[in-house]
Short mmCIF file of C-alpha atoms in Angstrom, two decimals:
data_model
loop_
_atom_site.label_atom_id
_atom_site.label_comp_id
_atom_site.label_asym_id
_atom_site.label_seq_id
_atom_site.Cartn_x
_atom_site.Cartn_y
_atom_site.Cartn_z
CA MET A 1234 -6.64 -31.59 7.42
CA LYS A 1235 -6.48 -28.03 6.02
CA LEU A 1236 -9.63 -27.15 4.32
CA ILE A 1237 -7.99 -25.96 1.21
CA THR A 1238 -6.05 -29.13 0.57
CA LEU A 1239 -9.35 -31.03 -0.03
CA THR A 1240 -9.93 -29.15 -3.17
CA LEU A 1241 -6.31 -29.23 -4.45
CA MET A 1242 -4.78 -31.74 -6.81
CA LEU A 1243 -1.04 -30.87 -7.15
CA SER A 1244 1.24 -31.62 -10.09
CA LEU A 1245 4.70 -30.47 -9.35
CA ILE A 1246 7.57 -30.26 -11.80
CA VAL A 1247 11.08 -29.23 -11.24
CA ALA A 1248 11.74 -25.95 -12.68
CA GLY A 1249 15.37 -25.21 -11.76
CA PRO A 1250 17.92 -25.47 -9.02
CA ALA A 1251 16.34 -23.18 -6.65
CA LEU A 1252 12.52 -23.85 -7.30
CA ALA A 1253 9.99 -26.40 -7.95
CA ASP A 1254 6.98 -25.11 -9.85
CA GLY A 1255 3.47 -26.45 -10.18
CA ASN A 1256 -0.07 -25.17 -10.99
CA HIS A 1257 -3.64 -26.13 -10.27
CA GLN A 1258 -6.90 -25.17 -11.86
CA HIS A 1259 -9.90 -25.25 -9.58
CA GLY A 1260 -12.95 -26.85 -10.95
CA GLY A 1261 -15.30 -24.21 -12.42
CA HIS A 1262 -12.69 -21.92 -13.91
CA ALA A 1263 -13.84 -20.07 -17.08
CA PRO A 1264 -12.21 -21.30 -20.27
CA THR A 1265 -10.46 -17.98 -20.50
CA LEU A 1266 -8.66 -18.28 -17.32
CA GLU A 1267 -5.29 -19.75 -18.51
CA GLU A 1268 -2.09 -20.31 -16.46
CA LYS A 1269 -0.33 -17.09 -16.45
CA THR A 1270 2.08 -17.17 -13.63
CA THR A 1271 5.87 -17.42 -13.56
CA VAL A 1272 8.31 -17.72 -10.55
CA THR A 1273 11.79 -16.80 -10.57
CA LEU A 1274 14.68 -16.65 -8.07
CA GLU A 1275 17.52 -14.36 -8.52
CA GLY A 1276 19.98 -13.97 -5.76
CA ASN A 1277 17.79 -12.96 -2.76
CA THR A 1278 14.92 -11.81 -4.81
CA LEU A 1279 11.82 -14.07 -5.48
CA THR A 1280 9.56 -12.58 -8.01
CA LEU A 1281 6.05 -13.84 -9.05
CA THR A 1282 4.87 -12.44 -12.45
CA PHE A 1283 1.22 -12.71 -13.39
CA GLY A 1284 0.10 -12.24 -17.06
CA PRO A 1285 -0.08 -10.72 -19.61
CA MET A 1286 -4.00 -10.74 -19.70
CA ASP A 1287 -6.68 -8.45 -20.79
CA LEU A 1288 -8.97 -6.77 -18.37
CA PRO A 1289 -11.53 -6.70 -17.14
CA THR A 1290 -11.83 -10.25 -15.93
CA GLY A 1291 -13.96 -11.97 -13.51
CA HIS A 1292 -13.21 -13.91 -10.14
CA ASP A 1293 -13.57 -17.64 -9.48
CA GLY A 1294 -13.62 -20.03 -6.65
CA ASP A 1295 -13.63 -19.63 -2.82
CA LEU A 1296 -10.52 -17.07 -2.84
CA ALA A 1297 -11.88 -15.18 -5.98
CA ALA A 1298 -9.13 -15.84 -8.32
CA SER A 1299 -8.73 -14.19 -11.84
CA ILE A 1300 -6.23 -16.73 -12.81
CA PRO A 1301 -5.64 -20.31 -11.68
CA LYS A 1302 -4.09 -20.67 -8.27
CA HIS A 1303 -0.40 -21.29 -8.72
CA ILE A 1304 1.78 -23.58 -6.38
CA PHE A 1305 5.62 -23.51 -6.07
CA GLN A 1306 8.27 -24.64 -3.73
CA ILE A 1307 11.58 -23.37 -2.56
CA LEU A 1308 14.36 -25.96 -2.47
CA LYS A 1309 16.31 -24.33 0.36
CA ASP A 1310 15.17 -22.85 3.63
CA ARG A 1311 14.87 -18.94 3.34
CA HIS A 1312 13.50 -15.99 5.23
CA MET A 1313 11.24 -13.42 3.67
CA VAL A 1314 12.09 -10.11 5.12
CA GLY A 1315 10.14 -7.92 2.86
CA TYR A 1316 7.74 -7.70 -0.23
CA LYS A 1317 6.22 -5.32 -2.70
CA SER A 1318 3.79 -5.46 -5.57
CA ALA A 1319 2.95 -3.61 -8.95
CA ILE A 1320 0.48 -3.60 -11.75
CA PHE A 1321 1.39 -2.47 -15.20
CA THR A 1322 0.99 -3.02 -18.94
CA LYS A 1323 3.34 -5.31 -20.73
CA ASP A 1324 5.23 -2.32 -22.15
CA GLY A 1325 5.84 -1.03 -18.57
CA LYS A 1326 3.00 1.50 -18.26
CA PRO A 1327 1.91 1.85 -14.54
CA LEU A 1328 -1.80 1.19 -14.04
CA PRO A 1329 -4.18 2.37 -11.14
CA ARG A 1330 -3.38 0.44 -7.97
CA GLN A 1331 -7.22 -0.13 -7.61
CA TRP A 1332 -7.00 -2.57 -10.43
CA LEU A 1333 -5.09 -5.06 -8.35
CA HIS A 1334 -7.85 -6.68 -6.27
CA HIS A 1335 -5.56 -8.86 -4.22
CA VAL A 1336 -2.49 -11.08 -4.14
CA LEU A 1337 -2.55 -13.74 -1.53
CA LEU A 1338 0.43 -15.97 -0.42
CA MET A 1339 -0.32 -19.19 1.40
CA ASN A 1340 1.78 -21.90 3.00
CA LEU A 1341 -0.32 -25.10 2.29
CA ASP A 1342 1.82 -27.10 4.73
CA LYS A 1343 1.57 -24.89 7.70
CA ASP A 1344 -1.41 -24.20 9.92
CA SER A 1345 -2.91 -20.68 10.52
CA VAL A 1346 -3.00 -19.52 13.97
CA SER A 1347 -5.61 -17.03 13.40
CA CYS A 1348 -7.89 -19.14 11.28
CA PRO A 1349 -7.62 -22.67 12.70
CA GLY A 1350 -8.06 -25.29 10.01
CA GLU A 1351 -6.89 -23.21 7.31
CA PRO A 1352 -3.43 -22.95 5.83
CA LEU A 1353 -1.25 -19.90 6.76
CA PHE A 1354 -1.70 -16.79 4.89
CA PHE A 1355 1.68 -15.12 5.26
CA ALA A 1356 1.78 -12.33 2.74
CA GLY A 1357 -0.18 -10.35 0.20
CA ALA A 1358 -1.40 -6.96 -1.15
CA GLY A 1359 -4.58 -5.16 -2.30
CA MET A 1360 -4.90 -1.73 -3.70
CA GLU A 1361 -2.69 -0.38 -1.17
CA MET A 1362 0.40 -2.24 -2.55
CA THR A 1363 2.34 -0.99 0.54
CA GLU A 1364 6.16 -1.79 0.09
CA THR A 1365 7.08 -3.81 3.16
CA LYS A 1366 10.35 -4.34 4.89
CA PHE A 1367 10.41 -5.97 8.37
CA PRO A 1368 12.67 -4.74 11.19
CA ALA A 1369 16.20 -5.73 10.68
CA GLY A 1370 16.92 -9.32 11.90
CA TYR A 1371 13.17 -10.57 11.68
CA GLY A 1372 11.57 -12.53 8.96
CA VAL A 1373 8.88 -15.31 7.92
CA ARG A 1374 10.48 -18.70 7.35
CA LEU A 1375 9.97 -20.20 3.98
CA GLU A 1376 10.96 -23.85 4.42
CA LYS A 1377 12.33 -26.28 1.81
CA ASP A 1378 9.93 -28.18 -0.19
CA LYS A 1379 6.85 -26.61 1.54
CA LYS A 1380 3.96 -26.05 -1.02
CA LEU A 1381 3.36 -22.31 -1.42
CA MET A 1382 0.30 -21.00 -3.16
CA VAL A 1383 -0.46 -17.56 -4.81
CA VAL A 1384 -3.91 -16.38 -5.56
CA VAL A 1385 -4.33 -13.35 -7.74
CA ALA A 1386 -7.45 -11.33 -8.67
CA PHE A 1387 -7.80 -8.04 -10.75
CA TYR A 1388 -10.57 -5.74 -10.15
CA HIS A 1389 -13.69 -6.84 -12.24
CA LYS A 1390 -14.74 -3.24 -13.06
CA ALA A 1391 -11.35 -2.21 -14.47
CA LEU A 1392 -11.34 -0.37 -17.83
CA PRO A 1393 -10.74 -2.59 -20.87
CA THR A 1394 -7.04 -2.83 -21.15
CA LYS A 1395 -5.01 -5.37 -22.94
CA ASP A 1396 -1.74 -6.99 -21.78
CA VAL A 1397 -1.96 -6.18 -18.21
CA MET A 1398 0.61 -7.67 -16.00
CA ALA A 1399 1.40 -7.62 -12.07
CA THR A 1400 4.34 -8.79 -9.95
CA PHE A 1401 4.67 -9.72 -6.31
CA THR A 1402 8.48 -9.63 -5.18
CA MET A 1403 9.67 -10.99 -2.16
CA GLU A 1404 12.96 -9.88 -0.43
CA LEU A 1405 14.86 -12.73 1.16
CA ALA A 1406 17.61 -12.59 3.87
CA PRO A 1407 21.05 -13.60 2.54
CA GLU A 1408 21.71 -17.42 3.15
CA GLY A 1409 23.09 -18.09 6.57
CA ALA A 1410 22.09 -14.63 7.91
CA PRO A 1411 20.64 -14.72 11.52
CA VAL A 1412 17.00 -14.05 11.44
CA GLN A 1413 14.45 -14.45 14.15
CA ASP A 1414 11.28 -16.21 12.92
CA MET A 1415 7.84 -14.38 13.10
CA ASP A 1416 4.45 -15.85 12.90
CA VAL A 1417 1.74 -14.18 10.90
CA TYR A 1418 -1.74 -13.24 12.20
CA GLN A 1419 -4.53 -11.81 10.18
CA VAL A 1420 -7.31 -9.70 11.93
CA GLY A 1421 -10.20 -7.55 10.52
CA VAL A 1422 -13.47 -5.85 11.01
CA ASN A 1423 -14.86 -7.98 8.22
CA ILE A 1424 -14.55 -11.76 8.46
CA VAL A 1425 -11.14 -12.73 7.26
CA CYS A 1426 -11.19 -16.48 7.75
CA TYR A 1427 -12.69 -17.93 4.59
CA SER A 1428 -13.75 -21.07 6.41
CA LYS A 1429 -16.13 -18.70 8.33
CA PHE A 1430 -17.52 -16.95 5.27
CA ASP A 1431 -20.77 -18.68 5.80
CA GLN A 1432 -21.08 -16.65 9.07
CA ARG A 1433 -20.91 -13.30 7.26
CA GLY A 1434 -24.06 -11.04 7.67
CA PRO A 1435 -26.05 -9.67 4.74
CA ASN A 1436 -23.91 -6.67 4.68
CA GLN A 1437 -20.73 -8.60 3.83
CA THR A 1438 -19.77 -9.93 0.55
CA ASP A 1439 -16.38 -11.07 -1.07
CA GLU A 1440 -15.89 -7.36 -1.83
CA GLY A 1441 -16.08 -6.59 1.84
CA ILE A 1442 -18.76 -4.73 4.09
CA ILE A 1443 -21.19 -2.57 2.22
CA ILE A 1444 -20.37 1.10 2.72
CA ASN A 1445 -23.59 3.31 2.66
CA PRO A 1446 -23.18 7.02 1.61
CA GLY A 1447 -22.09 9.29 4.40
CA LEU A 1448 -20.04 8.46 7.57
CA GLN A 1449 -19.89 4.69 8.71
CA VAL A 1450 -18.02 3.29 11.76
CA GLN A 1451 -17.79 -0.47 12.01
CA SER A 1452 -16.19 -2.41 14.93
CA ALA A 1453 -15.78 -6.07 15.68
CA PRO A 1454 -14.58 -7.91 18.94
CA LEU A 1455 -11.33 -9.73 18.62
CA LYS A 1456 -9.60 -12.57 20.75
CA PHE A 1457 -6.15 -13.67 20.03
CA ASN A 1458 -5.31 -17.30 19.72
CA MET A 1459 -1.71 -16.82 20.79
CA ASP A 1460 0.56 -14.43 22.74
CA GLY A 1461 2.81 -12.48 20.56
CA CYS A 1462 5.01 -9.42 20.19
CA VAL A 1463 4.02 -7.50 17.00
CA LYS A 1464 6.97 -6.12 15.17
CA PHE A 1465 5.14 -5.05 11.91
CA ALA A 1466 1.49 -4.40 10.95
CA TYR A 1467 0.49 -4.62 7.15
CA PRO A 1468 -2.86 -2.50 6.83
CA HIS A 1469 -5.43 -3.15 4.13
CA GLY A 1470 -8.41 -0.95 3.09
CA HIS A 1471 -10.42 0.30 0.23
CA ASP A 1472 -11.42 3.66 -1.41
CA GLN A 1473 -13.19 6.06 1.17
CA LEU A 1474 -11.27 4.71 4.03
CA LEU A 1475 -10.40 7.10 6.83
CA LEU A 1476 -9.12 4.95 9.64
CA ILE A 1477 -8.21 1.38 10.88
CA ALA A 1478 -7.46 0.66 14.49
CA LEU A 1479 -6.75 -2.01 16.95
CA ASP A 1480 -7.63 -1.45 20.58
CA ASN A 1481 -6.98 -3.50 23.75
CA LYS A 1482 -10.41 -2.87 25.48
CA THR A 1483 -9.11 -4.58 28.62
CA THR A 1484 -6.13 -2.13 29.25
CA LYS A 1485 -7.86 0.65 27.37
CA LYS A 1486 -5.12 1.23 25.12
CA THR A 1487 -4.93 1.89 21.42
CA LEU A 1488 -2.38 -0.39 19.77
CA LEU A 1489 -2.50 0.56 16.11
CA ARG A 1490 -4.10 3.66 14.36
CA THR A 1491 -3.60 3.74 10.71
CA VAL A 1492 -4.73 6.67 8.49
CA PRO A 1493 -4.42 6.47 4.64
CA ASP A 1494 -3.45 9.17 2.13
CA VAL A 1495 -6.47 9.84 -0.11
CA GLU A 1496 -7.53 12.03 -2.98
CA ALA A 1497 -9.93 14.80 -2.45
CA ASP A 1498 -12.77 12.58 -3.53
CA GLY A 1499 -11.66 9.85 -1.06
CA ASN A 1500 -10.13 7.51 -3.41
CA PHE A 1501 -7.29 5.56 -1.91
CA ARG A 1502 -3.70 6.89 -2.61
CA ALA A 1503 -1.35 4.97 -0.27
CA PHE A 1504 -0.57 4.18 3.35
CA GLN A 1505 2.46 6.57 3.97
CA PRO A 1506 5.50 4.87 5.58
CA HIS A 1507 5.03 6.77 8.84
CA GLN A 1508 1.37 5.29 9.08
CA VAL A 1509 2.71 1.67 8.72
CA TYR A 1510 3.78 0.23 12.15
CA LYS A 1511 7.27 -1.16 12.10
CA ASP A 1512 9.32 -1.39 15.44
CA ASP A 1513 11.82 -4.07 16.61
CA ARG A 1514 10.56 -3.34 20.33
CA GLY A 1515 7.08 -4.32 19.38
CA PHE A 1516 3.94 -4.37 21.32
CA SER A 1517 2.31 -7.44 23.10
CA VAL A 1518 -0.91 -9.13 22.45
CA ASN A 1519 -2.34 -12.15 24.33
CA THR A 1520 -5.09 -14.61 24.55
CA ARG A 1521 -6.53 -13.19 27.90
CA ASP A 1522 -7.48 -9.59 26.96
CA ASP A 1523 -10.52 -8.37 24.82
CA TYR A 1524 -9.60 -6.60 21.69
CA GLU A 1525 -11.45 -4.55 19.15
CA MET A 1526 -10.99 -3.72 15.37
CA THR A 1527 -12.48 -0.61 14.04
CA MET A 1528 -12.63 0.91 10.54
CA VAL A 1529 -14.08 4.35 9.61
CA TYR A 1530 -15.28 5.20 6.10
CA HIS A 1531 -16.83 8.19 4.50
CA ARG A 1532 -18.57 7.82 1.14
CA PRO A 1533 -19.93 10.84 -0.69
CA LEU A 1534 -23.57 11.33 -0.43
CA HIS A 1535 -23.74 12.03 -4.21
CA ASP A 1536 -21.86 8.86 -5.07
CA PRO A 1537 -24.25 6.46 -7.01
CA GLU A 1538 -21.80 3.41 -7.03
CA GLU A 1539 -22.23 0.71 -4.61
CA GLY A 1540 -19.24 0.70 -2.18
CA HIS A 1541 -17.64 -2.08 -0.09
CA GLY A 1542 -14.88 -1.76 2.62
CA MET A 1543 -12.38 -3.65 4.58
CA GLY A 1544 -10.35 -2.81 7.54
CA ASN A 1545 -7.51 -5.53 8.06
CA TYR A 1546 -4.21 -5.98 9.48
CA LEU A 1547 -1.57 -8.74 8.69
CA LEU A 1548 0.43 -8.84 11.95
CA TYR A 1549 3.87 -10.21 11.96
CA MET A 1550 4.87 -11.21 15.51
CA THR A 1551 7.25 -13.26 17.39
CA PRO A 1552 5.74 -15.68 19.89
CA GLY A 1553 5.44 -14.81 23.56
CA THR A 1554 5.65 -11.34 25.46
CA CYS A 1555 7.67 -8.62 24.09
CA PRO A 1556 10.99 -8.33 26.04
CA GLY A 1557 10.76 -5.68 28.87
CA ASP A 1558 6.95 -5.67 28.70
CA ALA A 1559 6.43 -5.90 32.43
CA SER A 1560 2.59 -5.37 32.41
CA ALA A 1561 2.13 -8.43 30.11
CA ALA A 1562 4.56 -10.59 31.92
CA ALA A 1563 2.85 -9.70 35.23
CA ALA A 1564 -0.43 -10.84 33.99
CA ARG A 1565 0.73 -14.20 33.02
#
């Protein structure tokens, strides 16, 4: 049984012809954490809206939520082919992207391949808020009546601000359009599977790996639990990030190398489109080879604030070897 379902008590109500909507409040939520999530489906656009609420606010529970986890269903099979996020005030004023700590979308009725025993984490965003659009003809299947859950957290050190809202918008393929299914696989330098959080060292917290002043290079070994052909890689990092990379140590080949656009002081601005991997040809990963994730940070020596960093990818891949990948096929 999926770990998260042990703590969920679901109460689903029909909200319209396209969606079923429900909510859950995990034990231990502060009284100020009220249900503030709405889900709307208009044509091929599925939008989750959070708030309004006043910042700063704390985090609660295993997945660090600022508002109760929200569960909903889609009443027709659809494919997600892209997504984007935003944070703003109720009157439409944009707010710093750093104030959106994370949005996590999970399929409670589908197992994760990268984190066995956990439900599938299939989409999300942090401060990078990278607009995502998969290669044409590929998508993530959202099945009819499956329970989907969204978890939202705002940065607990945000400046006092009233009526803050955020959105997570999924683009769906037109009904009946041919779409090839992709699996979703998460990798990172920091431990990404919440069922393994108890294995984190003293330098890791919910905020990430502690980043000391100066240059810091962190690497972690990686083995894949499936063979796949990666078509899209969604990167995630924090302020002061210089680089995220994925290397195949067996073949001595760098597969991903992502450099963010930053301010002069190192604060994160964006992952520019040319730094976000997207290719319908893809690259192969397999269960045999040894891989390594690396992240590089530089925190100013004069910065008195405690820093934390992450270096993650959410990999969207089709099962099996990439077509035409002779080297991967020969090794099978």
